[in-house]
Amino acid sequence: MKRLRATVVVDNIGNDALKGEWGLCVYIEYGEDKILLDTGSSGLFIENGKRLGVPLEDIGYAVLSHAHYDHANGMRPFFRLNQKAKFYLRDACAENCYGKRWIFKKYIGLPKGILQDYKDRIEYASGDKRIAEGVFLIPHKSKGLAVIGKRENLYIKEKDGSLSPDDFAHEQSLVFDTPEGLVIFNSCSHGGADRIINEAIAAFPDKKVLALIGGFHLFRRTEDEVRSFAKKIKETGTPYIYTGHCTGKRAYGILKEELGDVARQLKVGLVMEF
């Protein structure tokens, strides 16, 4: 088992030297492996990466957490900069994600044409997939997640043009086996962070979860809902959660009240070591 070092390249919270944006991008070193998780909502990850000393040209492979623009819009700049890395997407990924409220809809998915333009660089993952020694991609196995899609006004465009509530079949967790336990990355955790932890436990019953890292999509949830969520996280016994992006400042404050030192704030430039 290898040690892991992860650097936040893009998050909502920046600073004077490193800009933030609505999105997420994390550079991960796992032994000798160099991995990029997501690309934020623009090419900002390249600018921040240079300031942070991230060797984007040398990254061996990249992973897309799910098919939304704020994680995928930097894919074209990444492909132009890095000429070798495979990019792992869940096999349900397509250019079909929409936000919908009342009669209004807005495309919020992958860059149009990216799947065809870079088909030789994209690798599709199905089921539980091992992509390197100690590195795994895990899909949702929980049922009924379309209820969450409907609640969050997130939809998938079907082949007949109709919109169906998103069941997040395009979302995946990036899981690393470290000496102290599993470290899970799931950038928005649409399916529920507590479910994601339990899905990892089910996939690796002989392992314990050390940390969950990512956004928790709580920025629209009520205080009672966030406190209930915190209770579910506490029940999993996970020692560390690092969260930002779509969790939101208000919800993070509530999580910190409920979870204390278990909860840590993501921000651009943060380095996490396990």
C-alpha positions as CSV (number, residue, x, y, z in Angstrom):
1,M,0.0,0.0,0.0
2,K,1.1,3.5,-0.9
3,R,1.0,6.9,0.8
4,L,-1.3,9.5,-0.8
5,R,-0.8,13.2,-1.2
6,A,-3.7,15.3,-2.6
7,T,-3.5,19.0,-3.6
8,V,-6.7,21.1,-4.3
9,V,-6.1,22.9,-7.6
10,V,-9.6,24.4,-8.0
11,D,-12.3,24.9,-5.4
12,N,-14.8,27.7,-4.7
13,I,-12.5,29.2,-2.1
14,G,-9.4,30.8,-3.5
15,N,-6.9,33.3,-2.1
16,D,-4.8,36.3,-3.2
17,A,-2.4,34.1,-5.2
18,L,-4.7,31.3,-6.3
19,K,-8.1,32.0,-7.8
20,G,-11.3,30.1,-7.0
21,E,-14.3,29.2,-9.1
22,W,-17.4,27.2,-8.9
23,G,-15.9,23.8,-9.5
24,L,-13.4,21.3,-8.3
25,C,-10.0,19.9,-9.4
26,V,-7.6,17.8,-7.3
27,Y,-4.1,16.6,-8.1
28,I,-3.3,13.3,-6.4
29,E,0.1,11.6,-5.9
30,Y,-0.2,8.0,-4.9
31,G,3.2,6.4,-4.7
32,E,4.7,7.1,-8.2
33,D,1.2,7.6,-9.8
34,K,0.1,11.1,-10.8
35,I,-3.6,11.5,-11.1
36,L,-6.0,14.4,-11.9
37,L,-9.5,14.3,-10.5
38,D,-11.8,16.6,-12.5
39,T,-10.8,19.9,-14.3
40,G,-13.1,22.6,-12.8
41,S,-15.4,24.7,-14.8
42,S,-12.7,26.4,-17.0
43,G,-9.0,26.4,-17.7
44,L,-8.3,27.9,-14.3
45,F,-6.8,24.6,-13.2
46,I,-3.9,25.2,-15.5
47,E,-3.1,28.6,-14.1
48,N,-3.4,27.4,-10.5
49,G,-1.5,24.2,-11.3
50,K,1.5,26.2,-12.5
51,R,1.5,28.3,-9.3
52,L,1.3,25.1,-7.2
53,G,4.0,23.2,-9.2
54,V,1.6,20.6,-10.4
55,P,3.2,18.7,-13.4
56,L,0.0,18.6,-15.6
57,E,2.0,17.4,-18.6
58,D,3.2,14.3,-16.6
59,I,-0.1,13.1,-15.2
60,G,-0.5,9.5,-16.0
61,Y,-4.3,9.3,-15.9
62,A,-7.3,11.5,-15.1
63,V,-10.8,10.7,-13.7
64,L,-14.1,12.5,-14.1
65,S,-16.3,12.3,-11.0
66,H,-19.5,12.9,-12.9
67,A,-20.8,14.5,-16.1
68,H,-21.4,18.2,-15.0
69,Y,-19.7,21.2,-16.5
70,D,-18.1,22.5,-13.3
71,H,-16.0,19.3,-13.2
72,A,-15.6,18.7,-17.0
73,N,-15.2,22.1,-18.7
74,G,-11.4,21.9,-18.4
75,M,-11.2,18.6,-20.3
76,R,-10.3,20.2,-23.7
77,P,-7.5,22.3,-22.2
78,F,-6.2,19.2,-20.3
79,F,-6.1,17.1,-23.5
80,R,-4.3,19.8,-25.4
81,L,-1.7,20.2,-22.6
82,N,-1.3,16.5,-21.7
83,Q,-0.7,14.2,-24.7
84,K,-0.7,10.8,-23.0
85,A,-3.2,10.5,-20.1
86,K,-6.3,8.4,-20.4
87,F,-9.4,10.0,-19.0
88,Y,-11.7,7.7,-17.1
89,L,-15.5,8.3,-17.2
90,R,-18.3,6.2,-15.9
91,D,-19.9,4.3,-18.8
92,A,-23.2,6.1,-18.3
93,C,-21.6,9.5,-19.1
94,A,-23.2,11.3,-22.1
95,E,-23.8,14.9,-23.2
96,N,-27.3,14.8,-21.6
97,C,-27.3,16.5,-18.2
98,Y,-29.7,19.4,-17.6
99,G,-30.9,21.6,-14.8
100,K,-34.6,22.2,-14.9
101,R,-36.9,24.4,-12.9
102,W,-40.6,24.8,-13.9
103,I,-40.6,25.0,-17.7
104,F,-37.0,26.3,-17.9
105,K,-34.1,24.0,-18.6
106,K,-30.4,24.6,-19.0
107,Y,-27.6,22.3,-20.3
108,I,-25.1,21.7,-17.5
109,G,-23.2,18.7,-18.9
110,L,-20.0,17.7,-20.6
111,P,-18.4,20.0,-23.2
112,K,-20.4,19.4,-26.4
113,G,-18.5,17.1,-28.8
114,I,-15.9,16.1,-26.2
115,L,-16.8,12.4,-26.3
116,Q,-16.3,12.2,-30.0
117,D,-13.4,14.6,-30.4
118,Y,-11.3,12.8,-27.8
119,K,-12.7,9.2,-28.1
120,D,-9.2,7.8,-28.3
121,R,-8.2,9.4,-24.9
122,I,-11.4,8.5,-23.0
123,E,-11.8,5.2,-21.2
124,Y,-15.2,4.1,-19.9
125,A,-15.5,2.3,-16.5
126,S,-18.3,-0.1,-15.7
127,G,-18.9,-1.8,-12.4
128,D,-16.1,-1.7,-9.8
129,K,-13.0,-1.1,-11.8
130,R,-9.4,-1.3,-10.7
131,I,-7.4,1.3,-12.8
132,A,-4.1,0.8,-11.0
133,E,-2.7,-1.0,-8.1
134,G,-4.6,0.2,-5.1
135,V,-6.8,2.6,-7.1
136,F,-10.5,1.9,-7.9
137,L,-13.5,3.5,-9.5
138,I,-16.8,2.6,-7.7
139,P,-20.3,3.4,-9.1
140,H,-23.5,4.0,-7.1
141,K,-25.2,0.7,-6.2
142,S,-27.9,2.3,-4.1
143,K,-31.4,2.3,-5.6
144,G,-33.9,5.1,-5.9
145,L,-31.4,7.9,-6.4
146,A,-33.7,9.6,-9.0
147,V,-35.7,10.9,-6.1
148,I,-32.6,13.0,-5.2
149,G,-32.2,14.1,-8.8
150,K,-35.8,15.4,-8.9
151,R,-35.4,17.2,-5.5
152,E,-32.2,18.9,-6.8
153,N,-33.8,19.8,-10.2
154,L,-31.2,17.7,-12.0
155,Y,-32.3,15.7,-15.1
156,I,-31.1,13.5,-17.9
157,K,-32.2,14.0,-21.5
158,E,-33.5,10.8,-22.9
159,K,-33.2,9.7,-26.5
160,D,-36.7,10.8,-27.3
161,G,-36.0,14.3,-26.0
162,S,-37.8,13.9,-22.7
163,L,-36.2,14.7,-19.3
164,S,-36.0,12.2,-16.5
165,P,-34.8,12.8,-13.0
166,D,-31.1,12.1,-12.7
167,D,-30.2,8.8,-10.9
168,F,-26.5,9.7,-11.0
169,A,-25.4,6.6,-12.9
170,H,-22.7,8.9,-14.4
171,E,-21.2,9.6,-10.9
172,Q,-18.3,7.5,-9.5
173,S,-16.1,7.5,-6.5
174,L,-12.3,7.4,-6.8
175,V,-11.0,5.1,-4.0
176,F,-7.4,4.6,-2.8
177,D,-6.1,1.9,-0.5
178,T,-3.7,3.5,2.0
179,P,-1.9,2.1,5.0
180,E,-4.5,3.7,7.4
181,G,-7.6,2.9,5.4
182,L,-9.6,3.8,2.3
183,V,-9.5,7.4,1.1
184,I,-12.6,8.2,-1.1
185,F,-13.0,11.1,-3.5
186,N,-16.4,12.0,-4.8
187,S,-16.6,15.5,-6.0
188,C,-20.3,16.3,-5.5
189,S,-21.6,13.2,-3.7
190,H,-25.1,13.7,-5.3
191,G,-26.1,10.2,-4.3
192,G,-25.4,11.1,-0.6
193,A,-22.1,11.1,1.2
194,D,-23.2,8.6,3.8
195,R,-24.3,6.2,1.0
196,I,-21.0,6.7,-0.8
197,I,-19.1,5.7,2.4
198,N,-21.3,2.6,2.8
199,E,-20.9,1.7,-0.9
200,A,-17.1,1.7,-0.4
201,I,-17.4,-0.4,2.8
202,A,-19.6,-2.9,0.9
203,A,-17.0,-3.1,-2.0
204,F,-14.1,-3.6,0.4
205,P,-15.6,-5.3,3.5
206,D,-12.1,-6.0,5.0
207,K,-11.1,-2.3,4.9
208,K,-12.1,0.7,7.0
209,V,-12.7,4.1,5.6
210,L,-10.2,6.8,6.6
211,A,-11.5,9.8,4.8
212,L,-14.1,11.1,2.3
213,I,-13.1,14.1,0.2
214,G,-15.4,16.2,-2.0
215,G,-18.5,18.4,-2.2
216,F,-21.6,17.2,-0.5
217,H,-24.2,19.3,-2.4
218,L,-25.7,20.8,0.7
219,F,-25.8,24.4,-0.3
220,R,-29.6,24.4,-0.7
221,R,-30.4,22.1,2.2
222,T,-32.1,23.4,5.4
223,E,-30.4,23.5,8.7
224,D,-32.3,20.5,10.0
225,E,-31.4,18.6,6.8
226,V,-27.7,19.4,7.2
227,R,-27.8,18.4,10.9
228,S,-29.5,15.1,10.0
229,F,-26.8,14.5,7.3
230,A,-24.1,15.2,9.9
231,K,-25.6,12.5,12.1
232,K,-25.5,10.0,9.3
233,I,-21.8,10.8,8.7
234,K,-21.1,10.4,12.4
235,E,-22.7,7.0,12.3
236,T,-20.3,5.7,9.6
237,G,-17.4,6.3,12.0
238,T,-15.3,8.0,9.3
239,P,-12.4,9.9,11.0
240,Y,-12.0,12.7,8.4
241,I,-14.2,14.5,5.9
242,Y,-12.8,17.2,3.7
243,T,-15.5,19.2,2.0
244,G,-16.1,22.3,0.0
245,H,-17.4,23.3,-3.5
246,C,-21.1,22.5,-3.5
247,T,-21.3,22.0,0.3
248,G,-21.5,25.7,0.8
249,K,-20.2,28.0,3.6
250,R,-23.4,27.9,5.7
251,A,-23.7,24.1,5.6
252,Y,-20.0,23.7,6.3
253,G,-20.4,25.8,9.4
254,I,-23.2,23.5,10.6
255,L,-21.1,20.4,9.8
256,K,-18.3,21.8,11.8
257,E,-20.6,22.4,14.8
258,E,-21.8,18.8,14.6
259,L,-18.6,17.0,13.7
260,G,-15.9,19.1,15.2
261,D,-12.4,18.2,14.0
262,V,-13.7,15.4,11.8
263,A,-14.9,18.1,9.3
264,R,-12.2,20.0,7.3
265,Q,-12.6,22.8,4.8
266,L,-11.4,22.3,1.2
267,K,-9.8,25.4,-0.5
268,V,-7.4,26.0,-3.3
269,G,-3.8,25.1,-2.3
270,L,-4.8,22.8,0.5
271,V,-2.6,19.7,0.8
272,M,-3.9,16.5,2.3
273,E,-1.7,13.6,3.2
274,F,-2.6,10.1,4.2
